[in-house]
Short mmCIF file of C-alpha atoms in Angstrom, two decimals:
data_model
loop_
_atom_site.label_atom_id
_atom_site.label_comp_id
_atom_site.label_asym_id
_atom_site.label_seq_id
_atom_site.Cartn_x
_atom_site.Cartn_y
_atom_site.Cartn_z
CA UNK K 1 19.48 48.38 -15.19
CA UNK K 2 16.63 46.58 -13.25
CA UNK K 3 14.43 49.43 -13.30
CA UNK K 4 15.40 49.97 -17.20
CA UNK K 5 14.33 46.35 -17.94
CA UNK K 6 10.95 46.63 -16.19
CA UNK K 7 9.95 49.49 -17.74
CA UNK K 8 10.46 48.04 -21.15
CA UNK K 9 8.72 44.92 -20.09
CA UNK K 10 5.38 46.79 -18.92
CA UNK K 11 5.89 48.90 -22.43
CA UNK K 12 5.84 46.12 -24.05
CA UNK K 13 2.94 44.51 -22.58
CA UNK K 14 1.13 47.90 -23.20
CA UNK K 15 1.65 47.69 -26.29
CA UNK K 16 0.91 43.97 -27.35
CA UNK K 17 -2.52 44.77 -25.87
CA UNK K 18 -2.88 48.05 -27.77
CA UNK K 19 -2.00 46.54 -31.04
CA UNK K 20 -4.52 43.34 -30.19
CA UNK K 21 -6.89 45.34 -29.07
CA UNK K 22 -7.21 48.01 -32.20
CA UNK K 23 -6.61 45.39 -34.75
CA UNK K 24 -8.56 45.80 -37.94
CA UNK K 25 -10.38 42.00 -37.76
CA UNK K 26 -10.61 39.27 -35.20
CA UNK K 27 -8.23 37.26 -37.67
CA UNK K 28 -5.31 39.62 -36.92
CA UNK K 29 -6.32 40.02 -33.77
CA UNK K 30 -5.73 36.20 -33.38
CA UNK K 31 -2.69 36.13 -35.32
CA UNK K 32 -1.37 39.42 -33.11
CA UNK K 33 -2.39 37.41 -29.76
CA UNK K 34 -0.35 34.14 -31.03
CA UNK K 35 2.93 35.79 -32.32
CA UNK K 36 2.81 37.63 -28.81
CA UNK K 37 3.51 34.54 -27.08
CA UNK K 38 7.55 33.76 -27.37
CA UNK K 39 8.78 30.51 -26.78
CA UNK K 40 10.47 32.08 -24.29
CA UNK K 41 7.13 32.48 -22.29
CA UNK K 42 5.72 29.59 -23.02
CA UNK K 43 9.04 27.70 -21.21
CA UNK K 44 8.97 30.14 -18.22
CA UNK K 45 4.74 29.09 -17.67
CA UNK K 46 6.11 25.15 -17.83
CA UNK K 47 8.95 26.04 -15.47
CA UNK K 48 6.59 27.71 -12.98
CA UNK K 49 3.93 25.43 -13.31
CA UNK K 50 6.71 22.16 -12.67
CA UNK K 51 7.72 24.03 -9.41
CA UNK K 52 4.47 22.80 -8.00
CA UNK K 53 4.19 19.40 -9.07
CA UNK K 54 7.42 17.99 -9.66
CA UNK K 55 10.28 18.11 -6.77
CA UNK K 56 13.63 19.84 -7.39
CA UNK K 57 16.05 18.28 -9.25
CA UNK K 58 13.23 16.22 -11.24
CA UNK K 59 14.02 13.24 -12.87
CA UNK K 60 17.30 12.78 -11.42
CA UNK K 61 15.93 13.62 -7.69
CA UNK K 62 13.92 10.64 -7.45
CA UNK K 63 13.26 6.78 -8.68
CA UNK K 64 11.84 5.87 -11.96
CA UNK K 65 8.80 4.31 -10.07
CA UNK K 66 8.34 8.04 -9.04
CA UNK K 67 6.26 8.19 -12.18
CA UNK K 68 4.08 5.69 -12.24
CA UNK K 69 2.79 6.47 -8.94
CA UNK K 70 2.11 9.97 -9.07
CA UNK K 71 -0.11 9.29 -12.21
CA UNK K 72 -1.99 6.40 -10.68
CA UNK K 73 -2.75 8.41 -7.17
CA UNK K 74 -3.24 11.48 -9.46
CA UNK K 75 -6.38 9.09 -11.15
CA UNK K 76 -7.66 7.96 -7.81
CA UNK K 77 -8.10 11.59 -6.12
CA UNK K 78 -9.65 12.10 -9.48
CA UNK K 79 -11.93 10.00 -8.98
CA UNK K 80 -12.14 10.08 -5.56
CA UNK K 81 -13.17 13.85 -6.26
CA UNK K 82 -16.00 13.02 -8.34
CA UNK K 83 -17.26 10.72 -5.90
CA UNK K 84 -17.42 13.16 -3.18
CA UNK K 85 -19.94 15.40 -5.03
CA UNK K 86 -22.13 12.35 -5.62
CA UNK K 87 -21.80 11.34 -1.50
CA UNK K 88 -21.99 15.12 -0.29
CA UNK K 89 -25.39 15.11 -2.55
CA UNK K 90 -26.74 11.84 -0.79
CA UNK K 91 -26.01 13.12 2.63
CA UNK K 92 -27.46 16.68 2.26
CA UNK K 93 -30.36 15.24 0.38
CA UNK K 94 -31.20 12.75 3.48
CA UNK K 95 -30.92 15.51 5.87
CA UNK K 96 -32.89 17.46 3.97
CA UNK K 97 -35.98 14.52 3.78
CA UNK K 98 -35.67 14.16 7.86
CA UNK K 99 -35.69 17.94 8.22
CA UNK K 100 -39.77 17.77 8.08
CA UNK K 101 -39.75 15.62 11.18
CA UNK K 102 -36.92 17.20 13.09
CA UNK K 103 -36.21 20.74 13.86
CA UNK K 104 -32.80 22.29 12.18
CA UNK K 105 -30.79 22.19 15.99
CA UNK K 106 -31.22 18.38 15.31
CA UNK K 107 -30.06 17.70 11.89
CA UNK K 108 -27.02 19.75 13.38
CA UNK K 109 -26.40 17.43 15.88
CA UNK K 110 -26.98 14.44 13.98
CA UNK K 111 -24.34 15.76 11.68
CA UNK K 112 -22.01 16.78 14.45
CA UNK K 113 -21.90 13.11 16.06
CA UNK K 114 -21.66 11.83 12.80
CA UNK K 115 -18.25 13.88 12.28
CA UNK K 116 -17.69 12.66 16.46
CA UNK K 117 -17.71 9.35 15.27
CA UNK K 118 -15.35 9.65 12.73
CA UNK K 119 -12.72 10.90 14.93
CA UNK K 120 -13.27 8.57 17.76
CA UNK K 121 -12.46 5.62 15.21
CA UNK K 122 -9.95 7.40 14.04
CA UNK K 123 -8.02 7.79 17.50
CA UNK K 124 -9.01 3.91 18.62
CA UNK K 125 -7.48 2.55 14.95
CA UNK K 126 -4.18 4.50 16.00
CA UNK K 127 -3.12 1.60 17.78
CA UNK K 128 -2.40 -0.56 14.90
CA UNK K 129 0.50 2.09 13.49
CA UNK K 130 3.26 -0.66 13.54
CA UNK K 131 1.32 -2.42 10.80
CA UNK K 132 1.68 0.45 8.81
CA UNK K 133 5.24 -0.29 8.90
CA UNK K 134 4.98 -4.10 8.25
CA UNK K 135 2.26 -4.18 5.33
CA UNK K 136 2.66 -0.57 3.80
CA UNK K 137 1.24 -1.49 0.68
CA UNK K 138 -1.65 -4.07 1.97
CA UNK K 139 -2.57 -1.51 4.48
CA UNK K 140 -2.64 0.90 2.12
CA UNK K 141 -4.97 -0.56 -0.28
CA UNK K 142 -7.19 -2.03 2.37
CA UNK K 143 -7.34 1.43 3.73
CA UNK K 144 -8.51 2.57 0.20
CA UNK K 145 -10.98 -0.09 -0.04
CA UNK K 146 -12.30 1.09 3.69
CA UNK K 147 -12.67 4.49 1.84
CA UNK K 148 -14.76 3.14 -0.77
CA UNK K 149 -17.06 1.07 1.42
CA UNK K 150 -17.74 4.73 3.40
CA UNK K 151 -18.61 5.97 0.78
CA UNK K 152 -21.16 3.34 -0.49
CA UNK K 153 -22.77 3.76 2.90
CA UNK K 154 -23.07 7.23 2.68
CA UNK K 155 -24.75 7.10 -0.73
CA UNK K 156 -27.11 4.59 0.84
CA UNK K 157 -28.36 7.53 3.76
CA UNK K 158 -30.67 9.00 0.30
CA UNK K 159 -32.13 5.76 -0.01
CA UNK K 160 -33.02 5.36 3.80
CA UNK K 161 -32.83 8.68 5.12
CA UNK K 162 -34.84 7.96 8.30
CA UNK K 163 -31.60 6.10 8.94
CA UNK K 164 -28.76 8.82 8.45
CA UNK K 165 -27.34 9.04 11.69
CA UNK K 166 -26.19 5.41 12.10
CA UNK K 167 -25.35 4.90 8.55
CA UNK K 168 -23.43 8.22 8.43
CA UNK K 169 -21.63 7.41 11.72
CA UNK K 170 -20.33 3.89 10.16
CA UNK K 171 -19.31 5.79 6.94
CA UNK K 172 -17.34 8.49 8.65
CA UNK K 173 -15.38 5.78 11.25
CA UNK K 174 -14.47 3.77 8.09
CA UNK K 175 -13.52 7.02 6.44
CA UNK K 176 -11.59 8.41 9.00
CA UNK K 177 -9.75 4.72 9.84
CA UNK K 178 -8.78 4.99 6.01
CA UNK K 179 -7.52 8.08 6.52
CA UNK K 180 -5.21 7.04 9.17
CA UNK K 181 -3.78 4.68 6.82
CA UNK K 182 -3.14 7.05 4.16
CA UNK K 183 -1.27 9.33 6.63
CA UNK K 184 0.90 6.86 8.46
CA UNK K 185 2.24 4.87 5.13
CA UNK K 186 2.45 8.37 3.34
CA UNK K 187 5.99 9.31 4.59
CA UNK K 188 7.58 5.65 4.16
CA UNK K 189 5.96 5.98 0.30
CA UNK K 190 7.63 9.14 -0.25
CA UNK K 191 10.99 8.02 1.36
CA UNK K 192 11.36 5.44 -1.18
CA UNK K 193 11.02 7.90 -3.65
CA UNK K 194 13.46 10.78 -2.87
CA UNK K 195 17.36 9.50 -4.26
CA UNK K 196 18.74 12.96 -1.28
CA UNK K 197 17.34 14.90 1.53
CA UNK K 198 14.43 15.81 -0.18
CA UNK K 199 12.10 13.85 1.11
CA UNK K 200 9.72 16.85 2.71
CA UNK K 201 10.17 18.66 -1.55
CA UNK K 202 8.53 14.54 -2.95
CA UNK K 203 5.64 14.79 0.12
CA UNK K 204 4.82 18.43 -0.59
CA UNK K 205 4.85 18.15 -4.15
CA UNK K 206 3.07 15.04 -4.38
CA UNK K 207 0.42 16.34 -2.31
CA UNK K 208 -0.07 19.11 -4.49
CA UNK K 209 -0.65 16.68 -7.31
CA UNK K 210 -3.57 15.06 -5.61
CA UNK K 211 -5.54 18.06 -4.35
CA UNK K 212 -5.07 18.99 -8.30
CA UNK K 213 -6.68 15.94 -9.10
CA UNK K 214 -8.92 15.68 -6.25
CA UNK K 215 -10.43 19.48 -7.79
CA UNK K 216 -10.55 18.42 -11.09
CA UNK K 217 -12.36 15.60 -10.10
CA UNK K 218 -14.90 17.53 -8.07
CA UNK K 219 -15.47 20.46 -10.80
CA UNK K 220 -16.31 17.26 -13.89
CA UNK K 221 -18.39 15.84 -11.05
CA UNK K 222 -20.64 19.04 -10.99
CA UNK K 223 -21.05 19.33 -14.50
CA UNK K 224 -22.36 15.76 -14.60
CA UNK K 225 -24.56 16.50 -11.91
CA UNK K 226 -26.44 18.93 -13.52
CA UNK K 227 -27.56 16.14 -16.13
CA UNK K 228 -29.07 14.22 -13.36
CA UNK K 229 -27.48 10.81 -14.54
CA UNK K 230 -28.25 8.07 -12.35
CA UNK K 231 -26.62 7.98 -9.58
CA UNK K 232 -26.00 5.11 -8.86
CA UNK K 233 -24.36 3.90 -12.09
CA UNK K 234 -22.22 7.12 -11.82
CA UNK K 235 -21.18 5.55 -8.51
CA UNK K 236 -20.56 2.21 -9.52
CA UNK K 237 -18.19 3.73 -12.42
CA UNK K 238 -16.15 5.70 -10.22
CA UNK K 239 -15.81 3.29 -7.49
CA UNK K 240 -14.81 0.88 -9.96
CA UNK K 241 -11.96 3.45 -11.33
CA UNK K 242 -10.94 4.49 -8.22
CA UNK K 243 -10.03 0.80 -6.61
CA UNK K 244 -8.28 -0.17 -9.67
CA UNK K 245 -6.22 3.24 -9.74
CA UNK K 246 -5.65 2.30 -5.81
CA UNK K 247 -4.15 -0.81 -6.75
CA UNK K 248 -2.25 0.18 -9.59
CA UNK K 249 -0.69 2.94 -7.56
CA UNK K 250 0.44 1.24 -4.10
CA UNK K 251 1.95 -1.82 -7.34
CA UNK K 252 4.13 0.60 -8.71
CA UNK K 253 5.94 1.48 -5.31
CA UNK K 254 9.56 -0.43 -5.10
CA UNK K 255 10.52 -0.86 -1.75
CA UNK K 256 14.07 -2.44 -0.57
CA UNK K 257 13.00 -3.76 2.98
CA UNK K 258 11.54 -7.45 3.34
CA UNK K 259 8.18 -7.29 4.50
CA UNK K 260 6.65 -10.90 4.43
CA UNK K 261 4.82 -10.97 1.43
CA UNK K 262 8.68 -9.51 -0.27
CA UNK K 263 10.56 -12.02 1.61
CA UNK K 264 8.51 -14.71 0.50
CA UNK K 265 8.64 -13.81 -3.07
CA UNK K 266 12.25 -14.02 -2.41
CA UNK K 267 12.63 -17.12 -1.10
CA UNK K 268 10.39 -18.94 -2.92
CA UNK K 269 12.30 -17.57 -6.17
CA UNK K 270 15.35 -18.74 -4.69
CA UNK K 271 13.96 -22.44 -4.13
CA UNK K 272 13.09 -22.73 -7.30
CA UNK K 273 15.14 -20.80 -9.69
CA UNK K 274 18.64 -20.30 -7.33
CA UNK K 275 18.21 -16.51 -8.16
CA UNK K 276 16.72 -13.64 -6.01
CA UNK K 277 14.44 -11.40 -7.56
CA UNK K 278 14.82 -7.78 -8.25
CA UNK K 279 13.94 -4.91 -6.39
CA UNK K 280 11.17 -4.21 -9.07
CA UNK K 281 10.56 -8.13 -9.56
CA UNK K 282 10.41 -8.56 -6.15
CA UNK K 283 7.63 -5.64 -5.57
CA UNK K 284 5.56 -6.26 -8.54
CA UNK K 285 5.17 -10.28 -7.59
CA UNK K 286 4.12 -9.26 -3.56
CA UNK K 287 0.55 -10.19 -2.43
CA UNK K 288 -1.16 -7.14 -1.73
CA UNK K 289 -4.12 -9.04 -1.04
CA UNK K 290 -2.05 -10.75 2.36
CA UNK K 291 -3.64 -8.12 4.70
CA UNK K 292 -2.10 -8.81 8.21
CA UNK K 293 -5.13 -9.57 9.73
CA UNK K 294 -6.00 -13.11 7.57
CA UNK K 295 -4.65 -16.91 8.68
CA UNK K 296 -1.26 -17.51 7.19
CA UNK K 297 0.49 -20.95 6.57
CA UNK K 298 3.78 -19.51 8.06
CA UNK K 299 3.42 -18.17 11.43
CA UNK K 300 6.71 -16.68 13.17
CA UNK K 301 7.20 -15.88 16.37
CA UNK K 302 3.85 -18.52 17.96
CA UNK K 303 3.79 -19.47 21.34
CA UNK K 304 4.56 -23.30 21.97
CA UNK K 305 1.20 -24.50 22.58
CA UNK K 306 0.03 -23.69 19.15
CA UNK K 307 3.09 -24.87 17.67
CA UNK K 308 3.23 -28.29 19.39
CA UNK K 309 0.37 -30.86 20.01
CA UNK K 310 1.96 -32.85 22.80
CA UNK K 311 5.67 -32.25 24.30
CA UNK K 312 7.25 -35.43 22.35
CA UNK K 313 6.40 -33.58 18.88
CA UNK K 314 9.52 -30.82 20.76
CA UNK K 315 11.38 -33.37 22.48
CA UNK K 316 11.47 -35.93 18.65
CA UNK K 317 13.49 -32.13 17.00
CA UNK K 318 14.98 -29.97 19.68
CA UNK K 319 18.26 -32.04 19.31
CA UNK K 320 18.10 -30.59 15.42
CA UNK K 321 18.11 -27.41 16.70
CA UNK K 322 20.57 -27.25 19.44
CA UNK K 323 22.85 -24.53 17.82
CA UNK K 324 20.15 -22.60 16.37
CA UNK K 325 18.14 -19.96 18.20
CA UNK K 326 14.70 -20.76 16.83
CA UNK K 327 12.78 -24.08 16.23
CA UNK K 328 11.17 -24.71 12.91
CA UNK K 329 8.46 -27.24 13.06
CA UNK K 330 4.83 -28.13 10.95
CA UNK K 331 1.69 -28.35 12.90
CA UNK K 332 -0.75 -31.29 10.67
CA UNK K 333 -3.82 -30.94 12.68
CA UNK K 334 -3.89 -26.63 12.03
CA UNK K 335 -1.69 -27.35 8.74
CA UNK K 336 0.84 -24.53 9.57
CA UNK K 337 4.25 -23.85 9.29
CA UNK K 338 5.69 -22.20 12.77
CA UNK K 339 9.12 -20.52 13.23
CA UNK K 340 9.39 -20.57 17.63
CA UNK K 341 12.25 -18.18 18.33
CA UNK K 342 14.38 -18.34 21.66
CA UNK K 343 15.01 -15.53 23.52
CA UNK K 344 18.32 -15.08 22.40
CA UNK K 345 17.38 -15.09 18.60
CA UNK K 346 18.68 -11.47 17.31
CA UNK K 347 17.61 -10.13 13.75
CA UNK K 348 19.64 -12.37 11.75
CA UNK K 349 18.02 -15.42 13.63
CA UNK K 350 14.75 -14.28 12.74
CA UNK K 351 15.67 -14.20 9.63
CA UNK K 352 17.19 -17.46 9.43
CA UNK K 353 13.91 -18.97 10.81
CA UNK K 354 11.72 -17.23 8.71
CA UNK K 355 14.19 -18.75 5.38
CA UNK K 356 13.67 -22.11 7.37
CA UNK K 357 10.27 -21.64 7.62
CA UNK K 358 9.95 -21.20 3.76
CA UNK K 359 12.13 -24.69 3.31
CA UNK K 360 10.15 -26.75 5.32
CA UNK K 361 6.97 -25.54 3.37
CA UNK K 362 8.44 -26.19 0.31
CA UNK K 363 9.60 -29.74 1.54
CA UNK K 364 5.93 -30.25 2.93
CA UNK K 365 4.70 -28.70 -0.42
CA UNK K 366 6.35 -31.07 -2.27
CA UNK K 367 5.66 -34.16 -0.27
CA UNK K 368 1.47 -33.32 -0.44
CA UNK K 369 1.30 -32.07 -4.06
CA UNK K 370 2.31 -35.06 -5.15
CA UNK K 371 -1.31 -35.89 -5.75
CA UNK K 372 -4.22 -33.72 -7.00
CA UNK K 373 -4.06 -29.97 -6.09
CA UNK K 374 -1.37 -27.29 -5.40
CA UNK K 375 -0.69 -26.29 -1.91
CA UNK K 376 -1.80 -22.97 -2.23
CA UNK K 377 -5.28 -23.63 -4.09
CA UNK K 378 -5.44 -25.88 -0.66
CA UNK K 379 -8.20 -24.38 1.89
CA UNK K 380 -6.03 -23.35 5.49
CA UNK K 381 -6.60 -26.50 7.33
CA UNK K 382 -8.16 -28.70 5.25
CA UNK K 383 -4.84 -30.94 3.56
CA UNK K 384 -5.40 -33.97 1.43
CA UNK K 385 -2.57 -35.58 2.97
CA UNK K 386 -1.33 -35.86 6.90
CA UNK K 387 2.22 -36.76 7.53
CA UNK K 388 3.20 -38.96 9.83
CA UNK K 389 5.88 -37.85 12.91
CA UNK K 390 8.67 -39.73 11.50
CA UNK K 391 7.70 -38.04 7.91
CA UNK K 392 7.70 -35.14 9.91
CA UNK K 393 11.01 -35.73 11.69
CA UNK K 394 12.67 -36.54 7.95
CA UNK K 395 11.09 -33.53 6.50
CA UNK K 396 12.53 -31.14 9.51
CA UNK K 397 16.16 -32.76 8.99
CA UNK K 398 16.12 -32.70 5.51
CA UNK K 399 15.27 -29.03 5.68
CA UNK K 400 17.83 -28.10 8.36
CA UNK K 401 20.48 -29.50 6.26
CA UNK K 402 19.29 -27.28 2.64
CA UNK K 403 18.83 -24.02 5.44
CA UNK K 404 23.04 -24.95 6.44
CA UNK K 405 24.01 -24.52 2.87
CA UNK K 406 21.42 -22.11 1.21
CA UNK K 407 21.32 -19.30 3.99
CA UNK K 408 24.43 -17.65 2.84
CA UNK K 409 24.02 -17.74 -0.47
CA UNK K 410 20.48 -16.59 -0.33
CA UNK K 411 21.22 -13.40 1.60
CA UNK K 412 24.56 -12.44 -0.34
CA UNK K 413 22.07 -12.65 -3.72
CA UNK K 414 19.50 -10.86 -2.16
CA UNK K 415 22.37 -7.98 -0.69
CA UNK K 416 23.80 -8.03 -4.61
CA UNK K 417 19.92 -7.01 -5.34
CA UNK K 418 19.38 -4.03 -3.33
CA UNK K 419 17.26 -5.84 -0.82
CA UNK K 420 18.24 -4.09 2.86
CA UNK K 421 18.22 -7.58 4.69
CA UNK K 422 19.09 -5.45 8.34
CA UNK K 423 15.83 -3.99 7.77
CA UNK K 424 13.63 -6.55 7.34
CA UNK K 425 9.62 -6.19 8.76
CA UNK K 426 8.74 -9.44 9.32
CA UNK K 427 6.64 -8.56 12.17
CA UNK K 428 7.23 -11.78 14.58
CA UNK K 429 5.24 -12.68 17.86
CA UNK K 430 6.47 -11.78 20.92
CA UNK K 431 6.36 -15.02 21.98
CA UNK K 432 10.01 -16.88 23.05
CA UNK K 433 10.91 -20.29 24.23
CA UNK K 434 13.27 -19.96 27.38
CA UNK K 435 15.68 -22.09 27.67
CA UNK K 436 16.59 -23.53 31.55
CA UNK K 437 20.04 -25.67 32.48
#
C-alpha cells in the first residue's frame, strides 16, 4: 500500500506540472498552478514550518508571556542583523584605508588580537555569573546596551581608521562581555517559559527564531546598502529599534522568584495597598534600570562599620532585636537603610530583614517627605531632613512592631500569588555579626 500511494503521489505531481506547463495562456497556467495547491498542502507547509519555531505542544506547552517575548527578541536580532552589515562595512573599510601603510600579515594580526581581546574579556567577566542569577533581567538589558555601545565603536574605526586596533579591541571585549550575559540568563529565560520538561524544545526553538530574524535582518541590510544611505542615520535608526525591542523583550518575561527589584515592588504594594501584586504586576512594575552595580538605599547583608557610626547607635537597638537574627537600622550621615544579619539568620531571616528593611524606609519615608520632595526624587545622600537618635530609636521600634504583625500576612499573600518565597535572590553580603556570651 505504501509503495501504491507513492507512486500515485509522484503521478500526480507529473502531471500537475505537465498540465501547467502545456497550458494554452499564462492565465490558465495561473489558475492551473493555484487550484494545484489543496488546503491540505497548504496546512502540512504551516505544520512543518511550526516544527521549527514553535515548541511541541504549542500554546498549551508554555506561558502566555511566551509570546510576547519571542516577537520582541525576534525584532531585536532583526535589527541587530541589519546592524551587523553596517559594522562589518566600517571595520573592513578601516582595514582597508590602513592597508596602504601596513603590509596584509599586519592587518591580519591586528584583526586577530582584536578577536584575542574579545575573548579575554569574555573569560575575566565570567566571574560575575551569580549576578546573572540575581538581576536576570537588568543584566540582561545592560548586556544589550554593552552590545550596542560595541557596536557604535566599531562604526567609529571608518571614521578614524589609523585607530582600528584599539577601538576594535574595546568593541569586541564589550561585545563578547554582552555575550556572556545573553548566554548565562538564556536558560533561566527559557525555564520560565516551558509549563513540562521541555525546556531544551523552548531554548532550541527559540533560538531558531532569532537566527531567522538575525538573517532577515542581514539580507534588508544589504539591499539598503547598495543605496549608499548614510550611514550613520541608518545606525542611529537601528540602534534606536534595537534597545527599545531589548527592553520590551526582557519586560515581558514573568518570573516567580523575588529578586530585589520584585521583592520591593512587593512590599512596597503591600505597605500601601495591603495586597501583593501579581506575578505579571509584579514583573511589569520591576526596575530594570536597578543594575547591581549602582548605590542602593537598602543595603542587606553590610558589615557593621558601614552600618553604625559609633557603637552606642548598636548598643541604643540591639535590645529590639534580641529574638531576631538580623538588625535593621538607618545610617543619616550615608542616608541608607541596612539589614546586618547574624550568623545564624537562615533564608527566612533574610527575608524577614529584607521586609524590615522596606518598613523602616517607609517609616523614614514618611517622616522626611513630610516637606518638599519625595524620597525617591531625593539624590543618595543628600536628605533634606536628619533624624535625630531618639527619632531614630522611635522609628526602629515602631517598625519592629508593624514587621511582628505584617510578616505573615505578607508572605501567605505573596504564596496565594505564585511568588516562590524559598527561592528568593536577594543577593545579601557575606558579611555577619557574631554573637559572643
Amino acid at each position: 500500500m505504501a509503495g501504491d500511494g507513492s507512486t500515485w503521489r509522484k503521478t500526480t505531481v507529473l502531471e500537475v506540472i505537465r498540465r501547467i506547463q502545456f497550458a494554452p495562456s499564462a492565465c490558465i497556467r495561473h489558475k492551473l498552478l493555484l487550484r494545484s495547491f489543496h488546503p491540505t498542502t497548504i496546512s502540512e507547509m504551516m505544520s512543518f514550518i511550526r516544527t521549527y519555531v514553535v515548541p511541541e505542544g504549542f500554546p498549551h506547552s508554555v506561558t502566555p508571556s511566551y509570546v510576547p517575548y519571542m516577537t520582541w527578541r525576534a525584532l531585536k536580532h532583526f535589527f541587530g542583523g541589519a546592524m551587523g552589515v553596517f559594522t562589518t562595512k566600517a571595520l573592513l573599510s578601516s582595514v582597508g584605508a590602513s592597508e596602504s601603510k601596513a603590509i596584509s600579515g599586519a592587518v591580519a594580526i591586528n584583526w586577530i588580537l582584536k578577536d584575542g581581546a574579545g575573548r579575554v574579556g569574555k573569560m575575566l567577566f565570567a566571574r560575575q555569573g551569580k549576578k546573572f542569577d540575581y538581576d536576570l533581567k537588568q543584566m540582561r538589558f545592560a548586556g544589550d546596551l554593552l552590545m550596542e555601545l560595541g557596536a557604535g565603536v566599531e562604526l567609529a574605526t571608518a571614521a578614524v581608521p589609523h585607530l582600528f586596533l584599539p577601538l576594535a579591541c574595546a568593541a569586541n571585549v564589550a561585545k563578547n562581555v554582552a555575550a556572556v550575559t545573553s548566554t548565562s540568563t538564556r536558560t533561566p529565560i527559557y525555564k520560565a517559559f516551558a509549563k513540562g520538561e521541555n525546556i531544551g524544545d523552548v531554548t532550541a526553538k527559540g533560538e531558531c527564531v532569532g537566527n531567522l530574524a538575525d538573517l532577515l535582518g542581514t539580507g534588508l541590510s544589504i539591499m539598503i546598502t547598495k543605496r549608499n544611505p548614510s550611514m550613520v542615520a541608518s545606525f542611529a535608526l537601528l540602534s534606536c529599534a534595537y534597545v527599545f525591542s531589548s527592553f520590551q523583550e526582557v519586560k515581558s518575561v514573568v518570573l516567580h522568584t523575588l529578586n530585589r527589584a520584585r521583592f520591593s515592588v512587593a512590599v512596597d504594594s503591600f505597605l500601601k495597598t495591603g495586597r501583593v501584586p501579581s506575578l505579571q504586576e509584579g514583573n511589569m512594575k520591576e526596575n530594570i534600570f536597578s543594575f547591581p552595580w549602582l548605590k542602593e538605599r537598602l543595603v542587606l547583608g553590610p558589615r557593621f562599620k558601614d552600618a553604625f557610626q559609633d557603637p552606642s547607635a548598636y548598643l541604643a537597638i540591639e535590645p529590639l532585636f534580641e529574638k531576631e537574627r538580623y538588625i535593621v537600622t538607618y545610617n543619616p550621615s550615608k542616608d541608607q537603610v541596612y539589614a546586618l544579619l547574624k550568623d545564624q539568620a537562615k533564608p527566612d531571616d533574610i527575608l524577614k530583614a529584607a521586609f524590615h528593611a522596606h518598613v523602616l524606609l517607609h517609616f523614614i519615608h514618611l517622616s522626611i517627605d513630610s516637606h518638599s520632595s519625595s524620597w525617591k526624587q531625593r539624590p543618595v545622600g543628600h536628605s533634606n531632613h536628619i533624624l535625630s537618635a531618639n527619632d531614630l530609636e522611635a522609628r526602629i521600634a515602631d517598625s519592629c512592631k508593624m514587621v511582628s504583625t505584617l510578616y505573615g500576612p505578607f508572605k501567605s499573600k505573596a504564596a496565594e500569588q505564585g511568588w516562590r518565597m524559598s527561592d528568593s535572590l536577594l543577593n545579601p553580603g557575606r558579611a555577619r555579626i557574631v554573637e559572643t556570651c
